[in-house]
Amino acid sequence: MASAAPSAQHQTNLYQYNIDSSSLADAYSSALYSIIIDLLNRHDQSDLLNRIVEHAATILDAPFGEIMLREADELVVKAFTSNQPNLAGDRVKRGEALVTWRAFDSHQPVLIDDYFNWSGKRVLYDDAQLRAVADFPIMLGENCLGVLAMARTVENHPFKEMDVRRGMQFAQLVAVVLDNANLYEVAQQEIRERRMVEQALRLSFEELKGAQQQIQAQNDTLIQTNRDLEVARIQADAANQLKSQFLATMSHELRTPLNAIIGYAQLLSGGLTGDVTPEQRAFQERIIVNAHHLLYLINQVLDISKIEAGRMELAEKPYDVRKALQEVERQNRILADNKHLDFAITVDAEVPEKLVGDETRIKQIVINLVGNAIKFTDRGSVHVKAGLHEQTEWRILVQDTGVGISPTLQQIIFDEFRQADEGVQRGGTGLGLAISQKLIRLMGGTIRVESEVGRGSTFIVTLPLTVAVPSALSTSKG
């Protein structure tokens, strides 16, 4: 089957997969619960399969999907997303649809990162220009019923390991639901036949109830499984809440003695307890600098735990955005000068003088982004630009000429405890971008990154534009 293998340029990635009940206890299990209840209430196979594909497109963030089931020696398209009407009636033998048959035969998921440029693609999909493709075998025990094939059209948006795990979990649940539908149809047919026989042979009522009880037992088992999933999800949420509360409490407890250390060190350094030698003052200044750095790290942990615990409150009051960004520039100027970087912050003239929002958190977001830009830029420049975007939003762009971020890392840099350059120890908690993203979302905004390895990065923050209205008193004075 050498001809069935993907080219070296677009190598297929296989993932081994083992299903256990604890792997389903994550944030999307409640969505799966609702989906399964919806599917269990559908008994028409055509309707059921179409609903399965639509649910899969939502769960896996893949707008193109289809289900192919085996009929004799062919795989036949039984359902597809509404954007692919050309798939109706499509059927393939071995040697065609290489990715789908490989998933079917290997009983493992098969992934291709760029199907449109893969040498083994089918021209049937050219108009859709599919990029990332993931085919998941629909396994019922040791038997493969068919393949759930999902695809994305956005470039550089591959299926990650979490997507593969979810796809396999969803495909397994699809197999159970399909089996339930088949069992229902078989049982219904058996009931119809038995009723015909009963009319002729006067069979007992108890024998007829057997098929119905079998259906009910299958449904009861699936419902109990879904209840177990919901219990596991609640337990996981509770554990996560306890973790956030613990971090918040410990951060407060650590900040108190640290502030005391900083205060006493400043008293000693200022000579309030007696003369100090230059060497003693140098040591005391080191204590103060390192204590402030440790306090910054603790505040990072405190912020992320507050947000996760739902206790972060944002201020809504007027502030001068230009003064706020000037403070950010002053705080970071020495860091940029130490690395001989061209550093500047500019605000377009059309940005209103006064905006309404949380000035402290706005500065925190920009400081995090500027600090990262300086940290990962060894030569060149770091520029911050603020300006209007459309009529109801404004933007902050943080541009650097640093090391850049690979497409793979761009998918995870906003995760907690992640850094863009994991191969180099550059310090920090790895929480800056995660905190910034969560704060921006709380403000009703968005953040995204545009980057290329070796050519720098641009972080783009978009926020709602709320302009402070001058009071009647200030207007009359003017």
Coordinates of C-alpha atoms in Angstrom, one line a residue:
M1 CA 0.0 0.0 0.0
A2 CA 2.9 2.3 -0.7
S3 CA 0.7 4.4 -2.9
A4 CA -1.7 4.9 -0.1
A5 CA 0.9 6.6 2.2
P6 CA 1.0 10.5 2.3
S7 CA 4.0 12.2 0.8
A8 CA 6.9 13.2 3.0
Q9 CA 6.0 16.8 2.7
H10 CA 2.6 16.3 4.2
Q11 CA 3.2 13.4 6.6
T12 CA 0.3 11.7 8.3
N13 CA 0.4 11.7 12.1
L14 CA -1.1 8.8 14.0
Y15 CA -2.1 8.9 17.6
Q16 CA -2.6 5.8 19.8
Y17 CA -5.8 6.2 21.8
N18 CA -7.1 4.5 24.9
I19 CA -10.6 5.4 26.2
D20 CA -11.4 5.5 29.9
S21 CA -14.2 7.1 31.8
S22 CA -12.0 9.7 33.6
S23 CA -10.8 11.1 30.2
L24 CA -14.4 12.4 29.6
A25 CA -14.4 14.4 32.8
D26 CA -13.5 17.8 31.3
A27 CA -15.1 21.1 30.5
Y28 CA -17.0 19.9 27.5
S29 CA -18.7 16.9 29.0
S30 CA -21.9 18.8 29.7
A31 CA -22.1 19.6 26.0
L32 CA -21.6 15.9 25.2
Y33 CA -24.4 15.1 27.7
S34 CA -26.8 17.4 25.9
I35 CA -25.8 16.0 22.5
I36 CA -26.2 12.4 23.6
I37 CA -29.7 13.1 25.0
D38 CA -30.6 14.8 21.7
L39 CA -29.3 11.8 19.7
L40 CA -31.0 9.2 21.8
N41 CA -34.3 10.8 21.1
R42 CA -33.9 10.3 17.3
H43 CA -34.5 7.0 15.7
D44 CA -34.6 7.8 12.0
Q45 CA -31.1 6.9 10.8
S46 CA -30.8 9.7 8.1
D47 CA -31.9 12.3 10.6
L48 CA -29.6 10.8 13.3
L49 CA -26.5 10.8 11.1
N50 CA -27.0 14.4 9.9
R51 CA -27.3 15.6 13.5
I52 CA -24.2 13.7 14.4
V53 CA -22.1 15.5 11.7
E54 CA -23.5 18.9 12.8
H55 CA -22.7 18.2 16.4
A56 CA -19.2 17.0 15.5
A57 CA -18.5 20.2 13.5
T58 CA -19.3 22.2 16.6
I59 CA -17.4 20.0 19.1
L60 CA -14.2 19.8 17.0
D61 CA -14.3 23.3 15.5
A62 CA -14.3 21.8 12.0
P63 CA -17.0 23.2 9.7
F64 CA -16.6 20.5 7.1
G65 CA -17.6 16.9 8.0
E66 CA -19.1 13.7 6.8
I67 CA -19.9 10.1 7.9
M68 CA -19.0 7.2 5.7
L69 CA -20.3 3.7 6.7
R70 CA -19.2 0.4 5.2
E71 CA -21.4 -1.4 2.7
A72 CA -19.8 -4.6 1.4
D73 CA -16.4 -3.5 0.0
E74 CA -17.2 0.2 -0.2
L75 CA -17.4 3.2 2.1
V76 CA -20.6 5.2 1.4
V77 CA -21.3 8.8 2.4
K78 CA -24.4 8.7 4.6
A79 CA -24.4 12.2 6.0
F80 CA -22.5 15.5 5.5
T81 CA -22.5 19.1 6.6
S82 CA -24.8 21.4 4.6
N83 CA -21.8 23.1 3.0
Q84 CA -20.9 19.9 1.0
P85 CA -24.0 18.9 -1.1
N86 CA -21.7 17.5 -3.7
L87 CA -20.9 14.5 -1.4
A88 CA -24.4 13.1 -1.8
G89 CA -24.2 9.5 -3.0
D90 CA -20.4 9.4 -2.9
R91 CA -18.9 5.9 -2.5
V92 CA -15.3 4.8 -2.6
K93 CA -13.5 1.4 -2.9
R94 CA -10.1 0.6 -1.6
G95 CA -7.4 2.6 -3.3
E96 CA -9.6 5.7 -3.2
A97 CA -10.0 8.1 -0.3
L98 CA -6.7 6.9 1.1
V99 CA -7.0 8.8 4.5
T100 CA -10.5 7.4 5.2
W101 CA -9.6 3.8 4.4
R102 CA -6.4 4.0 6.4
A103 CA -8.4 5.1 9.5
F104 CA -11.0 2.4 8.8
D105 CA -8.3 -0.4 8.5
S106 CA -6.0 0.8 11.3
H107 CA -8.7 1.6 13.8
Q108 CA -6.7 4.7 14.6
P109 CA -7.3 8.4 13.9
V110 CA -5.4 9.7 10.8
L111 CA -4.5 13.4 10.4
I112 CA -3.2 15.5 7.6
D113 CA -2.1 19.1 8.3
D114 CA -2.6 20.4 4.7
Y115 CA -4.9 18.2 2.6
F116 CA -5.3 20.8 -0.2
N117 CA -1.6 20.5 -1.0
W118 CA -1.3 16.8 -0.3
S119 CA -0.5 14.6 -3.3
G120 CA -3.1 12.0 -2.4
K121 CA -6.1 14.3 -2.2
R122 CA -9.3 13.7 -4.0
V123 CA -10.4 16.4 -6.6
L124 CA -13.9 16.1 -5.1
Y125 CA -12.7 18.4 -2.3
D126 CA -10.8 21.0 -4.4
D127 CA -13.5 23.7 -4.2
A128 CA -13.6 23.5 -0.4
Q129 CA -9.8 23.9 -0.2
L130 CA -9.6 21.7 2.9
R131 CA -6.5 22.2 5.1
A132 CA -6.3 20.2 8.4
V133 CA -8.2 16.9 8.0
A134 CA -8.9 14.3 10.8
D135 CA -10.6 11.0 10.1
F136 CA -11.8 9.0 13.2
P137 CA -12.8 5.4 13.1
I138 CA -16.3 4.7 14.5
M139 CA -15.5 1.6 16.6
L140 CA -18.1 -0.6 18.2
G141 CA -16.0 -3.0 20.2
E142 CA -13.5 -4.6 17.8
N143 CA -15.7 -3.8 14.8
C144 CA -15.3 -0.6 12.7
L145 CA -18.6 0.7 11.5
G146 CA -17.2 3.5 9.4
V147 CA -15.4 6.8 9.6
L148 CA -16.2 10.3 10.9
A149 CA -14.2 12.7 8.7
M150 CA -13.8 16.3 9.8
A151 CA -11.9 19.2 8.2
R152 CA -10.9 22.8 8.7
T153 CA -10.2 25.4 6.0
V154 CA -8.1 27.8 8.0
E155 CA -4.4 27.5 7.2
N156 CA -2.0 26.6 10.0
H157 CA -4.8 25.4 12.3
P158 CA -4.0 21.7 12.7
F159 CA -5.9 19.3 15.0
K160 CA -4.0 19.1 18.3
E161 CA -3.8 16.1 20.6
M162 CA -6.8 17.4 22.6
D163 CA -8.8 17.5 19.4
V164 CA -7.8 14.0 18.6
R165 CA -8.8 12.7 22.0
R166 CA -12.2 14.5 21.8
G167 CA -12.7 13.2 18.2
M168 CA -12.1 9.6 19.3
Q169 CA -14.4 10.1 22.4
F170 CA -17.1 11.5 20.2
A171 CA -16.6 8.8 17.5
Q172 CA -17.0 6.1 20.2
L173 CA -20.2 7.7 21.5
V174 CA -21.4 7.9 17.9
A175 CA -20.8 4.2 17.6
V176 CA -22.9 3.5 20.7
V177 CA -25.7 5.8 19.6
L178 CA -25.7 4.2 16.1
D179 CA -25.8 0.8 17.7
N180 CA -28.7 2.0 19.8
A181 CA -30.6 3.2 16.7
N182 CA -29.9 -0.1 14.9
L183 CA -31.1 -2.0 18.0
Y184 CA -34.2 0.1 18.1
E185 CA -34.9 -0.6 14.5
V186 CA -34.3 -4.3 14.9
A187 CA -36.4 -4.4 18.0
Q188 CA -39.2 -2.5 16.3
Q189 CA -39.1 -4.9 13.4
E190 CA -39.1 -7.8 15.8
I191 CA -42.1 -6.3 17.5
R192 CA -43.9 -5.9 14.2
E193 CA -43.2 -9.4 13.2
R194 CA -44.1 -10.8 16.6
R195 CA -47.4 -8.9 16.5
M196 CA -48.1 -10.5 13.1
V197 CA -47.3 -13.9 14.4
E198 CA -49.3 -13.2 17.6
Q199 CA -52.4 -12.4 15.5
A200 CA -51.9 -15.7 13.7
L201 CA -50.7 -17.9 16.6
R202 CA -51.9 -15.9 19.6
L203 CA -48.5 -15.6 21.2
S204 CA -48.4 -14.5 24.9
F205 CA -48.1 -10.9 25.8
E206 CA -45.0 -11.5 27.9
E207 CA -43.0 -12.6 24.9
L208 CA -43.8 -9.3 23.1
K209 CA -42.5 -7.3 26.0
G210 CA -39.1 -8.8 25.7
A211 CA -38.0 -6.6 22.8
Q212 CA -39.2 -3.4 24.4
Q213 CA -37.4 -4.3 27.7
Q214 CA -34.2 -4.8 25.7
I215 CA -34.5 -1.3 24.2
Q216 CA -35.3 0.2 27.6
A217 CA -32.3 -1.5 29.2
Q218 CA -30.0 -0.1 26.5
N219 CA -31.4 3.4 27.0
D220 CA -31.1 3.1 30.7
T221 CA -27.4 2.1 30.4
L222 CA -26.6 5.1 28.2
I223 CA -28.5 7.5 30.5
Q224 CA -26.6 6.2 33.5
T225 CA -23.3 6.6 31.7
N226 CA -24.2 10.2 31.0
R227 CA -25.2 10.8 34.6
D228 CA -21.7 9.5 35.6
L229 CA -20.2 11.9 33.2
E230 CA -22.0 14.8 34.7
V231 CA -20.9 13.8 38.3
A232 CA -17.3 13.6 37.1
R233 CA -17.6 17.0 35.5
I234 CA -19.0 18.6 38.7
Q235 CA -16.2 17.0 40.8
A236 CA -13.6 18.3 38.4
D237 CA -15.1 21.8 38.6
A238 CA -15.1 21.7 42.4
A239 CA -11.5 20.6 42.5
N240 CA -10.5 23.4 40.2
Q241 CA -12.4 25.9 42.3
L242 CA -10.6 24.7 45.5
K243 CA -7.3 25.1 43.7
S244 CA -8.1 28.7 42.8
Q245 CA -9.2 29.5 46.3
F246 CA -6.0 27.9 47.7
L247 CA -3.8 29.9 45.4
A248 CA -5.6 33.1 46.2
T249 CA -5.3 32.5 50.0
M250 CA -1.6 31.5 49.8
S251 CA -0.8 34.5 47.6
H252 CA -2.3 36.9 50.2
E253 CA -0.4 35.1 53.0
L254 CA 2.9 35.5 51.1
R255 CA 2.4 39.1 50.2
T256 CA 2.1 40.3 53.8
P257 CA 5.7 39.2 55.0
L258 CA 7.1 40.3 51.7
N259 CA 5.8 43.8 52.0
A260 CA 7.3 43.9 55.5
I261 CA 10.7 42.7 54.2
I262 CA 10.6 45.5 51.5
G263 CA 9.7 48.1 54.1
Y264 CA 12.4 47.2 56.6
A265 CA 15.0 46.9 53.9
Q266 CA 14.1 50.4 52.7
L267 CA 14.4 51.7 56.2
L268 CA 17.9 50.2 56.6
S269 CA 19.0 51.5 53.1
G270 CA 17.8 55.0 53.9
G271 CA 19.9 55.1 57.1
L272 CA 17.0 55.5 59.5
T273 CA 18.5 53.0 61.9
G274 CA 22.1 54.2 61.6
D275 CA 24.8 54.8 59.1
V276 CA 25.4 52.1 56.5
T277 CA 28.4 51.4 54.4
P278 CA 28.2 51.4 50.6
E279 CA 28.6 47.6 50.6
Q280 CA 25.7 47.3 53.0
R281 CA 23.5 49.6 51.0
A282 CA 24.3 47.6 47.8
F283 CA 23.2 44.4 49.5
Q284 CA 20.0 46.1 50.9
E285 CA 19.2 47.4 47.4
R286 CA 19.5 43.8 46.0
I287 CA 17.1 42.6 48.7
I288 CA 14.6 45.3 47.7
V289 CA 14.9 44.6 44.0
N290 CA 14.5 40.8 44.4
A291 CA 11.7 41.2 46.9
H292 CA 9.8 43.4 44.5
H293 CA 10.4 40.8 41.7
L294 CA 9.1 38.0 44.0
L295 CA 6.1 40.2 44.9
Y296 CA 5.4 40.6 41.2
L297 CA 5.4 36.9 40.6
I298 CA 3.1 36.3 43.6
N299 CA 0.7 39.0 42.2
Q300 CA 0.6 37.1 38.9
V301 CA -0.5 34.0 40.6
L302 CA -3.0 36.0 42.7
D303 CA -4.5 37.6 39.6
I304 CA -4.9 34.3 37.7
S305 CA -6.5 32.6 40.8
K306 CA -8.9 35.6 41.2
I307 CA -10.0 35.4 37.6
E308 CA -10.5 31.6 37.7
A309 CA -12.5 32.0 41.0
G310 CA -14.7 34.6 39.5
R311 CA -13.6 37.3 42.0
M312 CA -11.9 39.7 39.6
E313 CA -13.7 43.0 39.6
L314 CA -13.0 45.7 37.0
A315 CA -13.2 49.4 37.6
E316 CA -15.4 51.6 35.3
K317 CA -14.2 55.2 35.5
P318 CA -12.6 57.8 33.3
Y319 CA -8.9 57.8 32.7
D320 CA -6.4 59.5 30.4
V321 CA -5.1 56.8 28.1
R322 CA -2.1 58.9 27.0
K323 CA -0.9 59.4 30.6
A324 CA -1.4 55.7 31.3
L325 CA 0.7 54.6 28.3
Q326 CA 3.4 57.2 29.2
E327 CA 3.7 55.5 32.6
V328 CA 4.2 52.2 30.9
E329 CA 6.9 53.7 28.7
R330 CA 8.7 55.1 31.8
Q331 CA 8.6 51.8 33.6
N332 CA 10.0 49.9 30.6
R333 CA 12.5 52.4 29.3
I334 CA 15.4 51.2 31.3
L335 CA 14.8 47.6 30.2
A336 CA 14.8 48.6 26.5
D337 CA 17.8 50.9 27.0
N338 CA 19.8 48.1 28.6
K339 CA 19.3 46.0 25.4
H340 CA 19.9 49.1 23.1
L341 CA 16.4 48.7 21.6
D342 CA 14.5 51.4 19.8
F343 CA 11.5 51.7 22.1
A344 CA 8.5 54.1 21.6
I345 CA 4.8 54.3 22.5
T346 CA 2.5 56.5 20.3
V347 CA -1.2 57.3 20.5
D348 CA -3.1 58.4 17.4
A349 CA -4.6 61.9 17.6
E350 CA -8.2 60.6 17.0
V351 CA -8.1 58.6 20.2
P352 CA -10.3 60.5 22.7
E353 CA -8.5 62.2 25.6
K354 CA -10.6 60.3 28.2
L355 CA -11.8 56.7 28.1
V356 CA -13.9 54.8 30.6
G357 CA -12.5 51.6 32.0
D358 CA -10.0 50.0 34.4
E359 CA -6.8 52.1 34.0
T360 CA -4.8 49.8 36.3
R361 CA -5.7 46.6 34.3
I362 CA -5.1 48.4 30.9
K363 CA -1.6 49.3 32.1
Q364 CA -1.1 45.7 33.4
I365 CA -2.0 44.3 30.0
V366 CA 0.4 46.6 28.1
I367 CA 3.2 46.1 30.6
N368 CA 2.9 42.3 30.2
L369 CA 3.0 42.6 26.4
V370 CA 5.8 45.1 26.3
G371 CA 7.8 43.2 28.9
N372 CA 7.5 40.0 26.8
A373 CA 8.4 41.9 23.6
I374 CA 11.6 43.3 25.2
K375 CA 12.4 40.0 26.8
F376 CA 12.3 38.1 23.4
T377 CA 13.9 40.9 21.3
D378 CA 17.7 41.0 21.3
R379 CA 18.1 43.7 18.6
G380 CA 15.9 46.1 16.7
S381 CA 12.8 47.7 18.1
V382 CA 9.7 47.5 20.3
H383 CA 6.9 49.8 19.3
V384 CA 3.4 50.3 20.9
K385 CA 0.7 52.0 18.9
A386 CA -2.8 52.9 20.0
G387 CA -5.6 54.0 17.7
L388 CA -9.2 53.7 16.8
H389 CA -10.6 50.6 15.1
E390 CA -14.0 51.1 13.3
Q391 CA -16.5 53.2 15.3
T392 CA -17.0 51.3 18.5
E393 CA -13.5 49.9 19.2
W394 CA -9.9 50.9 19.8
R395 CA -6.7 48.9 19.4
I396 CA -3.3 48.6 21.0
L397 CA -0.6 47.1 18.8
V398 CA 2.7 45.8 20.4
Q399 CA 5.2 45.1 17.6
D400 CA 8.7 43.8 18.0
T401 CA 11.6 42.5 15.9
G402 CA 12.4 39.6 18.1
V403 CA 12.7 35.8 17.7
G404 CA 9.1 35.4 16.6
I405 CA 6.7 32.5 17.4
S406 CA 6.1 29.3 15.4
P407 CA 2.6 28.4 14.3
T408 CA 2.5 25.5 16.7
L409 CA 3.4 27.7 19.7
Q410 CA 0.9 30.3 18.6
Q411 CA -1.8 27.8 19.5
I412 CA -0.7 27.5 23.1
I413 CA 1.1 30.8 24.2
F414 CA -2.1 32.0 25.9
D415 CA -2.2 28.9 28.1
E416 CA -1.1 29.2 31.7
F417 CA 2.6 28.6 32.5
R418 CA 3.5 28.7 28.8
Q419 CA 6.3 30.7 27.2
A420 CA 6.8 31.4 23.5
D421 CA 10.5 30.4 23.6
E422 CA 10.5 27.2 25.7
G423 CA 14.0 26.2 24.7
V424 CA 15.5 29.3 26.3
Q425 CA 15.3 30.2 30.0
R426 CA 14.2 33.9 30.0
G427 CA 12.5 34.0 33.4
G428 CA 8.9 34.8 34.4
T429 CA 6.0 32.7 35.4
G430 CA 4.5 32.1 32.0
L431 CA 1.3 33.7 33.3
G432 CA 1.5 37.2 31.6
L433 CA -0.2 36.3 28.4
A434 CA -2.8 34.1 30.1
I435 CA -3.7 36.9 32.5
S436 CA -3.8 39.5 29.8
Q437 CA -6.1 37.4 27.6
K438 CA -8.5 36.7 30.6
L439 CA -8.6 40.4 31.5
I440 CA -9.2 41.5 27.9
R441 CA -12.1 39.0 27.7
L442 CA -13.6 40.4 30.9
M443 CA -13.4 43.8 29.3
G444 CA -15.3 42.5 26.2
G445 CA -12.3 42.6 24.0
T446 CA -10.0 40.2 22.0
I447 CA -6.3 39.5 21.6
R448 CA -4.5 37.8 18.8
V449 CA -1.0 37.4 17.5
E450 CA 0.6 37.7 14.1
S451 CA 4.2 36.3 14.0
E452 CA 6.9 34.6 11.9
V453 CA 9.9 32.9 13.3
G454 CA 13.0 35.2 13.1
R455 CA 10.9 38.2 11.9
G456 CA 9.2 39.4 15.1
S457 CA 5.7 39.4 16.5
T458 CA 2.7 41.7 16.7
F459 CA 0.1 41.4 19.5
I460 CA -3.2 43.1 18.6
V461 CA -5.6 44.0 21.5
T462 CA -9.1 45.2 20.5
L463 CA -11.3 46.7 23.2
P464 CA -14.7 48.4 23.2
L465 CA -14.5 52.2 22.9
T466 CA -16.3 53.9 25.8
V467 CA -15.6 57.6 25.8
A468 CA -15.9 59.6 29.0
V469 CA -18.7 62.3 28.7
P470 CA -17.7 65.6 30.3
S471 CA -19.8 66.7 33.2
A472 CA -22.2 69.6 33.0
L473 CA -20.0 71.6 35.4
S474 CA -16.8 71.1 33.4
T475 CA -18.7 71.9 30.2
S476 CA -20.0 75.2 31.5
K477 CA -16.5 76.2 32.7
G478 CA -15.2 75.6 29.2

